Amino acid sequence: MSLKIAIQGIRGSNHHQVAKDYFGEDIALVECLSFDSLVDHVLNRRADKGVMAIENSIAGSIIPNYALVYQNNLHIIGEHYLNIHHNLMVYKGQTMEDIEEVHSHPMALLQCKEFLKAHSHIKLVEAVDTAETAQRIQREKLHKIAAIAPKAAAQLYDLDIIASEIQTITNNSTRFIVVKTQNKELPKTEINKASLRFVTDHKRGSLATVLNVMSDCNLNLTKIQSLPIIETPWKYAFFVDITFDAYDSFEKAKSLLHIMTEDFRVLGEYKNARI
Amino acid sequence: MSLKIAIQGIRGSNHHQVAKDYFGEDIALVECLSFDSLVDHVLNRRADKGVMAIENSIAGSIIPNYALVYQNNLHIIGEHYLNIHHNLMVYKGQTMEDIEEVHSHPMALLQCKEFLKAHSHIKLVEAVDTAETAQRIQREKLHKIAAIAPKAAAQLYDLDIIASEIQTITNNSTRFIVVKTQNKELPKTEINKASLRFVTDHKRGSLATVLNVMSDCNLNLTKIQSLPIIETPWKYAFFVDITFDAYDSFEKAKSLLHIMTEDFRVLGEYKNARI
């Protein structure tokens, strides 16, 4: 039986691409129209694993997704980076002059800002998913409306690409994580990256002390993000990603951070996808 | 002549509320339908100052707005916190049962997630601004469509509130910044907060070293956010907010950070709005 992989979005979306890159072609895709629904599917075992975007080189972290992982006790068992390519696609035969509206995910609209500025007669409409509009254009034979979506969506839904690679920054990389209800039993020798969450108080230098310990244990910080804890003023939660060469170093740091911080949790231990 | 204040959104929006709280009632409001347009207005002096949301206790930082401030050399001259109250509003006489769609800003939809889940027959549609849908419901006498917007929008556009305070987390605070093309000449004794941006390389412990210096200079970290620099792998930009008691301590830290980090820039020096 194929592995059931939940993605945000539908066939032809960037999440679909990541699922194929990571798991291969032999998967049963579970299309979810929100990240909440994706998490529900994983928790209720209607999917074996889930793929979700977690940060983007232009827009930064998708904090609500960090919160979903944390609050639902999901484990990050892997990561994948995808270079995002945005393409403007339309119903067969339509041209740039015909287009009155472009529909796409807010993140995609943001990432094509400069291109869209240069075609200011086109109205921007936010949509739930990049590929979903492509599908709808074909199904409802929509004229005057363009989608911004990956090339795969144009092939899948038989649309014409009238402008390709329209993203503002060409090196537009998005990081995705693979989540599961239980931690995957990866051999310790293969683990060289981890995602952590911990809380420190507002005392001067408390974060510096934590980072010193990490540095002493030979951990490299690849990401840090503070988030005030809403219910508790003056406390901060930190989401931190680290890479390391030896699992032993990480284990030592873990036992120290358990003592030094509050609510210390390892959100996942996995293999670094970026060498 | 009244001060011309650019906001994202229209009259009745949360940005409008912040502009009134911060500058008083005697302002000329410049309504902008995107943050880009807001920045354009400030740069071209069609507005004296701009008010923009910069982070939220649920969704985290609005990274693209940090990028707008940085890339356009704007100065942060003040900040303001607003507790966000979301209300479901409709054309006079419509009831909950009549509603088929709810339109609002993606951030507002996210913040009312639990309420909307409980009314799953209602389709969610993302809109550019919270108040804009309220205005449109009145102007076009829209039935079957509800807006999520502040109470002020219901009064302004004569709508019925059919559910109030529908945000998931009741303590939902959003931080706004006030931006200007030049730095405001605030007396040094009144300055006790600053926003910084700097770059460090991937060398182990480089951030820890910077935070140690900040801590030694008696600066308190209230926010930290790393962002990979797209064009330069292994380099990270950090957006950091700090508070301090004495401007002298900050001045000392500034001269050290200038030497220790790359591209060090003070995005703004201002008065801490949260005591």
Short mmCIF file of N, CA and C in Angstrom, two decimals, chain A residues 110-237:
data_model
loop_
_atom_site.label_atom_id
_atom_site.label_comp_id
_atom_site.label_asym_id
_atom_site.label_seq_id
_atom_site.Cartn_x
_atom_site.Cartn_y
_atom_site.Cartn_z
N LEU A 110 2.92 38.04 -3.09
CA LEU A 110 4.00 38.82 -2.49
C LEU A 110 5.32 38.58 -3.23
N GLN A 111 5.55 37.33 -3.58
CA GLN A 111 6.83 36.97 -4.19
C GLN A 111 6.93 37.41 -5.66
N CYS A 112 5.81 37.83 -6.24
CA CYS A 112 5.83 38.30 -7.64
C CYS A 112 5.50 39.79 -7.71
N LYS A 113 5.73 40.48 -6.60
CA LYS A 113 5.37 41.88 -6.44
C LYS A 113 5.82 42.76 -7.60
N GLU A 114 7.09 42.66 -7.97
CA GLU A 114 7.63 43.56 -9.00
C GLU A 114 6.97 43.32 -10.35
N PHE A 115 6.79 42.05 -10.71
CA PHE A 115 6.12 41.73 -11.97
C PHE A 115 4.69 42.29 -11.97
N LEU A 116 3.99 42.11 -10.88
CA LEU A 116 2.59 42.54 -10.82
C LEU A 116 2.47 44.06 -10.81
N LYS A 117 3.46 44.72 -10.21
CA LYS A 117 3.50 46.19 -10.22
C LYS A 117 3.58 46.70 -11.65
N ALA A 118 4.34 46.00 -12.49
CA ALA A 118 4.54 46.40 -13.87
C ALA A 118 3.29 46.15 -14.72
N HIS A 119 2.35 45.38 -14.19
CA HIS A 119 1.07 45.15 -14.89
C HIS A 119 -0.05 45.57 -13.97
N SER A 120 -0.07 46.87 -13.69
CA SER A 120 -0.92 47.33 -12.60
C SER A 120 -2.41 47.34 -12.97
N HIS A 121 -2.75 47.04 -14.23
CA HIS A 121 -4.18 46.96 -14.57
C HIS A 121 -4.80 45.67 -14.04
N ILE A 122 -3.94 44.73 -13.62
CA ILE A 122 -4.45 43.45 -13.13
C ILE A 122 -4.72 43.52 -11.63
N LYS A 123 -5.93 43.15 -11.26
CA LYS A 123 -6.32 43.18 -9.85
C LYS A 123 -5.82 41.91 -9.16
N LEU A 124 -5.27 42.05 -7.96
CA LEU A 124 -4.77 40.89 -7.22
C LEU A 124 -5.85 40.33 -6.30
N VAL A 125 -6.08 39.04 -6.37
CA VAL A 125 -7.07 38.41 -5.49
C VAL A 125 -6.39 37.26 -4.75
N GLU A 126 -6.51 37.27 -3.44
CA GLU A 126 -5.87 36.22 -2.65
C GLU A 126 -6.69 34.93 -2.70
N ALA A 127 -6.01 33.82 -2.84
CA ALA A 127 -6.68 32.53 -2.88
C ALA A 127 -6.02 31.59 -1.89
N VAL A 128 -6.67 30.46 -1.62
CA VAL A 128 -6.19 29.56 -0.58
C VAL A 128 -4.94 28.81 -1.01
N ASP A 129 -4.85 28.49 -2.28
CA ASP A 129 -3.78 27.62 -2.75
C ASP A 129 -3.33 28.08 -4.13
N THR A 130 -2.09 27.81 -4.48
CA THR A 130 -1.61 28.24 -5.80
C THR A 130 -2.27 27.41 -6.91
N ALA A 131 -2.30 26.09 -6.75
CA ALA A 131 -2.79 25.24 -7.84
C ALA A 131 -4.31 25.24 -7.95
N GLU A 132 -4.98 25.58 -6.86
CA GLU A 132 -6.44 25.48 -6.83
C GLU A 132 -7.08 26.41 -7.88
N THR A 133 -6.53 27.61 -8.04
CA THR A 133 -7.07 28.52 -9.04
C THR A 133 -6.84 27.97 -10.45
N ALA A 134 -5.68 27.37 -10.66
CA ALA A 134 -5.38 26.76 -11.97
C ALA A 134 -6.44 25.71 -12.30
N GLN A 135 -6.75 24.89 -11.31
CA GLN A 135 -7.78 23.85 -11.50
C GLN A 135 -9.14 24.47 -11.82
N ARG A 136 -9.46 25.53 -11.08
CA ARG A 136 -10.77 26.17 -11.24
C ARG A 136 -10.89 26.85 -12.61
N ILE A 137 -9.78 27.45 -13.09
CA ILE A 137 -9.81 28.10 -14.40
C ILE A 137 -10.19 27.08 -15.48
N GLN A 138 -9.62 25.88 -15.37
CA GLN A 138 -9.92 24.84 -16.36
C GLN A 138 -11.35 24.32 -16.19
N ARG A 139 -11.72 24.03 -14.95
CA ARG A 139 -13.03 23.41 -14.71
C ARG A 139 -14.16 24.34 -15.11
N GLU A 140 -14.00 25.63 -14.78
CA GLU A 140 -15.08 26.58 -15.07
C GLU A 140 -14.81 27.38 -16.33
N LYS A 141 -13.78 26.97 -17.09
CA LYS A 141 -13.41 27.66 -18.34
C LYS A 141 -13.35 29.17 -18.12
N LEU A 142 -12.66 29.59 -17.08
CA LEU A 142 -12.63 31.01 -16.69
C LEU A 142 -11.78 31.83 -17.66
N HIS A 143 -12.36 32.91 -18.16
CA HIS A 143 -11.60 33.87 -18.94
C HIS A 143 -11.24 35.06 -18.05
N LYS A 144 -10.33 35.88 -18.50
CA LYS A 144 -9.94 37.14 -17.82
C LYS A 144 -9.25 36.93 -16.47
N ILE A 145 -9.12 35.67 -16.05
CA ILE A 145 -8.50 35.40 -14.76
C ILE A 145 -7.25 34.55 -14.95
N ALA A 146 -6.15 34.96 -14.33
CA ALA A 146 -4.91 34.19 -14.41
C ALA A 146 -4.59 33.61 -13.03
N ALA A 147 -3.86 32.51 -13.03
CA ALA A 147 -3.36 31.93 -11.78
C ALA A 147 -1.86 32.08 -11.75
N ILE A 148 -1.29 32.21 -10.55
CA ILE A 148 0.16 32.10 -10.38
C ILE A 148 0.39 30.75 -9.73
N ALA A 149 1.09 29.86 -10.39
CA ALA A 149 1.23 28.50 -9.88
C ALA A 149 2.48 27.86 -10.49
N PRO A 150 2.87 26.69 -9.96
CA PRO A 150 4.02 25.98 -10.53
C PRO A 150 3.70 25.44 -11.94
N LYS A 151 4.75 25.22 -12.71
CA LYS A 151 4.61 24.70 -14.07
C LYS A 151 3.76 23.42 -14.09
N ALA A 152 3.95 22.57 -13.10
CA ALA A 152 3.21 21.31 -13.04
C ALA A 152 1.70 21.53 -13.08
N ALA A 153 1.24 22.63 -12.50
CA ALA A 153 -0.19 22.91 -12.48
C ALA A 153 -0.70 23.22 -13.88
N ALA A 154 0.12 23.92 -14.69
CA ALA A 154 -0.28 24.24 -16.06
C ALA A 154 -0.43 22.96 -16.89
N GLN A 155 0.50 22.03 -16.70
CA GLN A 155 0.42 20.76 -17.41
C GLN A 155 -0.81 19.97 -16.95
N LEU A 156 -0.97 19.90 -15.64
CA LEU A 156 -2.04 19.08 -15.05
C LEU A 156 -3.42 19.61 -15.45
N TYR A 157 -3.58 20.91 -15.48
CA TYR A 157 -4.90 21.49 -15.73
C TYR A 157 -4.99 22.11 -17.12
N ASP A 158 -4.01 21.81 -17.98
CA ASP A 158 -4.04 22.18 -19.39
C ASP A 158 -4.22 23.68 -19.62
N LEU A 159 -3.35 24.46 -19.02
CA LEU A 159 -3.41 25.92 -19.18
C LEU A 159 -2.20 26.41 -19.96
N ASP A 160 -2.31 27.62 -20.51
CA ASP A 160 -1.18 28.27 -21.18
C ASP A 160 -0.38 29.11 -20.18
N ILE A 161 0.94 28.93 -20.20
CA ILE A 161 1.79 29.82 -19.40
C ILE A 161 2.10 31.05 -20.24
N ILE A 162 1.67 32.24 -19.79
CA ILE A 162 1.92 33.44 -20.59
C ILE A 162 3.10 34.26 -20.05
N ALA A 163 3.56 33.93 -18.86
CA ALA A 163 4.80 34.55 -18.35
C ALA A 163 5.38 33.56 -17.35
N SER A 164 6.67 33.26 -17.52
CA SER A 164 7.25 32.27 -16.62
C SER A 164 8.31 32.92 -15.74
N GLU A 165 8.59 32.28 -14.62
CA GLU A 165 9.62 32.76 -13.68
C GLU A 165 9.38 34.22 -13.32
N ILE A 166 8.21 34.50 -12.82
CA ILE A 166 7.87 35.91 -12.54
C ILE A 166 8.16 36.31 -11.09
N GLN A 167 8.82 35.44 -10.34
CA GLN A 167 9.15 35.81 -8.96
C GLN A 167 10.18 36.95 -8.93
N THR A 168 10.06 37.80 -7.93
CA THR A 168 10.92 38.98 -7.80
C THR A 168 12.37 38.58 -7.56
N ILE A 169 12.56 37.72 -6.59
CA ILE A 169 13.92 37.26 -6.29
C ILE A 169 14.05 35.88 -6.89
N THR A 170 15.02 35.69 -7.76
CA THR A 170 15.08 34.43 -8.49
C THR A 170 15.45 33.27 -7.57
N ASN A 171 16.25 33.55 -6.55
CA ASN A 171 16.65 32.50 -5.64
C ASN A 171 15.67 32.44 -4.47
N ASN A 172 14.49 31.92 -4.76
CA ASN A 172 13.40 31.95 -3.80
C ASN A 172 13.19 30.55 -3.23
N SER A 173 13.78 30.31 -2.09
CA SER A 173 13.77 28.97 -1.52
C SER A 173 12.79 28.87 -0.35
N THR A 174 11.98 27.82 -0.37
CA THR A 174 11.06 27.60 0.75
C THR A 174 11.43 26.29 1.44
N ARG A 175 11.40 26.31 2.75
CA ARG A 175 11.72 25.14 3.54
C ARG A 175 10.42 24.45 3.97
N PHE A 176 10.35 23.17 3.75
CA PHE A 176 9.20 22.37 4.15
C PHE A 176 9.64 21.38 5.22
N ILE A 177 8.74 21.02 6.11
CA ILE A 177 9.05 19.96 7.06
C ILE A 177 8.10 18.79 6.85
N VAL A 178 8.58 17.61 7.24
CA VAL A 178 7.75 16.41 7.19
C VAL A 178 7.40 16.07 8.63
N VAL A 179 6.10 15.92 8.91
CA VAL A 179 5.67 15.69 10.29
C VAL A 179 4.92 14.36 10.42
N LYS A 180 4.95 13.87 11.65
CA LYS A 180 4.41 12.55 11.95
C LYS A 180 3.98 12.57 13.41
N THR A 181 3.11 11.64 13.80
CA THR A 181 2.69 11.64 15.22
C THR A 181 3.77 11.08 16.13
N GLN A 182 4.53 10.10 15.64
CA GLN A 182 5.63 9.60 16.48
C GLN A 182 6.97 9.95 15.87
N ASN A 183 7.94 9.98 16.73
CA ASN A 183 9.29 10.23 16.27
C ASN A 183 9.76 9.04 15.44
N LYS A 184 10.44 9.35 14.36
CA LYS A 184 10.95 8.30 13.50
C LYS A 184 12.24 7.77 14.13
N GLU A 185 12.44 6.48 14.06
CA GLU A 185 13.65 5.90 14.64
C GLU A 185 14.79 6.00 13.64
N LEU A 186 15.37 7.15 13.56
CA LEU A 186 16.50 7.36 12.66
C LEU A 186 17.78 6.98 13.41
N PRO A 187 18.71 6.29 12.77
CA PRO A 187 19.98 5.99 13.45
C PRO A 187 20.66 7.30 13.86
N LYS A 188 21.23 7.30 15.06
CA LYS A 188 21.81 8.55 15.58
C LYS A 188 22.91 9.10 14.68
N THR A 189 23.57 8.22 13.95
CA THR A 189 24.64 8.69 13.07
C THR A 189 24.11 9.50 11.90
N GLU A 190 22.80 9.33 11.61
CA GLU A 190 22.22 10.08 10.48
C GLU A 190 21.62 11.41 10.90
N ILE A 191 21.46 11.58 12.21
CA ILE A 191 20.84 12.82 12.71
C ILE A 191 21.91 13.91 12.84
N ASN A 192 21.70 15.04 12.17
CA ASN A 192 22.65 16.15 12.31
C ASN A 192 21.95 17.51 12.35
N LYS A 193 20.64 17.46 12.59
CA LYS A 193 19.91 18.73 12.73
C LYS A 193 18.76 18.52 13.70
N ALA A 194 18.36 19.57 14.42
CA ALA A 194 17.23 19.45 15.34
C ALA A 194 16.50 20.78 15.44
N SER A 195 15.21 20.69 15.75
CA SER A 195 14.39 21.87 16.00
C SER A 195 13.98 21.86 17.46
N LEU A 196 14.20 22.98 18.13
CA LEU A 196 13.93 23.06 19.56
C LEU A 196 12.97 24.20 19.86
N ARG A 197 12.29 24.07 20.99
CA ARG A 197 11.50 25.18 21.52
C ARG A 197 11.77 25.26 23.01
N PHE A 198 12.01 26.44 23.50
CA PHE A 198 12.18 26.61 24.95
C PHE A 198 11.75 28.01 25.34
N VAL A 199 11.62 28.20 26.64
CA VAL A 199 11.15 29.47 27.17
C VAL A 199 12.21 30.02 28.12
N THR A 200 12.47 31.31 28.03
CA THR A 200 13.33 31.94 29.03
C THR A 200 12.61 33.15 29.58
N ASP A 201 13.05 33.61 30.73
CA ASP A 201 12.43 34.82 31.26
C ASP A 201 13.17 36.04 30.72
N HIS A 202 12.68 37.21 31.13
CA HIS A 202 13.14 38.44 30.53
C HIS A 202 14.47 38.90 31.13
N LYS A 203 15.01 38.12 32.07
CA LYS A 203 16.25 38.51 32.76
C LYS A 203 17.33 38.81 31.73
N ARG A 204 18.07 39.85 31.96
CA ARG A 204 19.10 40.26 31.01
C ARG A 204 20.09 39.13 30.75
N GLY A 205 20.32 38.86 29.50
CA GLY A 205 21.36 37.90 29.16
C GLY A 205 20.93 36.45 29.19
N SER A 206 19.65 36.16 29.49
CA SER A 206 19.27 34.75 29.61
C SER A 206 19.40 34.02 28.27
N LEU A 207 19.07 34.68 27.16
CA LEU A 207 19.24 34.02 25.87
C LEU A 207 20.72 33.86 25.53
N ALA A 208 21.51 34.90 25.83
CA ALA A 208 22.95 34.82 25.56
C ALA A 208 23.56 33.61 26.27
N THR A 209 23.14 33.37 27.52
CA THR A 209 23.65 32.22 28.27
C THR A 209 23.31 30.91 27.57
N VAL A 210 22.08 30.80 27.10
CA VAL A 210 21.67 29.58 26.38
C VAL A 210 22.50 29.39 25.11
N LEU A 211 22.69 30.48 24.37
CA LEU A 211 23.45 30.37 23.12
C LEU A 211 24.92 30.05 23.38
N ASN A 212 25.45 30.54 24.49
CA ASN A 212 26.83 30.19 24.86
C ASN A 212 26.96 28.69 25.07
N VAL A 213 25.98 28.10 25.77
CA VAL A 213 26.00 26.66 26.01
C VAL A 213 25.96 25.91 24.68
N MET A 214 25.09 26.35 23.79
CA MET A 214 24.98 25.70 22.48
C MET A 214 26.32 25.77 21.74
N SER A 215 26.91 26.94 21.77
CA SER A 215 28.19 27.12 21.09
C SER A 215 29.27 26.25 21.73
N ASP A 216 29.28 26.19 23.07
CA ASP A 216 30.25 25.35 23.78
C ASP A 216 30.08 23.87 23.41
N CYS A 217 28.85 23.47 23.12
CA CYS A 217 28.59 22.07 22.75
C CYS A 217 28.75 21.84 21.25
N ASN A 218 29.33 22.80 20.55
CA ASN A 218 29.58 22.68 19.11
C ASN A 218 28.32 22.59 18.26
N LEU A 219 27.25 23.26 18.71
CA LEU A 219 26.05 23.32 17.88
C LEU A 219 26.07 24.61 17.07
N ASN A 220 25.67 24.51 15.81
CA ASN A 220 25.55 25.69 14.96
C ASN A 220 24.10 26.11 14.86
N LEU A 221 23.86 27.37 15.11
CA LEU A 221 22.51 27.91 15.01
C LEU A 221 22.19 28.20 13.55
N THR A 222 21.08 27.67 13.02
CA THR A 222 20.72 28.03 11.64
C THR A 222 19.45 28.86 11.61
N LYS A 223 18.80 28.99 12.76
CA LYS A 223 17.58 29.78 12.80
C LYS A 223 17.21 30.10 14.24
N ILE A 224 16.78 31.32 14.48
CA ILE A 224 16.26 31.66 15.80
C ILE A 224 15.11 32.63 15.62
N GLN A 225 14.13 32.48 16.47
CA GLN A 225 12.91 33.26 16.33
C GLN A 225 12.31 33.37 17.72
N SER A 226 12.12 34.59 18.18
CA SER A 226 11.47 34.75 19.49
C SER A 226 10.00 35.01 19.30
N LEU A 227 9.22 34.63 20.27
CA LEU A 227 7.78 34.85 20.21
C LEU A 227 7.33 35.13 21.63
N PRO A 228 6.74 36.29 21.87
CA PRO A 228 6.27 36.56 23.23
C PRO A 228 5.19 35.54 23.60
N ILE A 229 5.16 35.12 24.85
CA ILE A 229 4.11 34.21 25.28
C ILE A 229 2.93 35.04 25.74
N ILE A 230 1.85 34.87 25.02
CA ILE A 230 0.73 35.80 25.17
C ILE A 230 0.21 35.84 26.60
N GLU A 231 0.07 34.66 27.19
CA GLU A 231 -0.54 34.61 28.52
C GLU A 231 0.42 35.09 29.61
N THR A 232 1.71 35.12 29.34
CA THR A 232 2.69 35.44 30.38
C THR A 232 3.61 36.57 29.91
N PRO A 233 3.28 37.79 30.24
CA PRO A 233 4.15 38.89 29.82
C PRO A 233 5.57 38.69 30.35
N TRP A 234 6.54 39.15 29.59
CA TRP A 234 7.96 39.09 29.97
C TRP A 234 8.57 37.70 29.87
N LYS A 235 7.80 36.73 29.36
CA LYS A 235 8.41 35.44 29.05
C LYS A 235 8.45 35.33 27.53
N TYR A 236 9.49 34.70 27.04
CA TYR A 236 9.61 34.56 25.60
C TYR A 236 9.83 33.10 25.24
N ALA A 237 9.16 32.66 24.21
CA ALA A 237 9.43 31.34 23.66
C ALA A 237 10.39 31.52 22.48
#
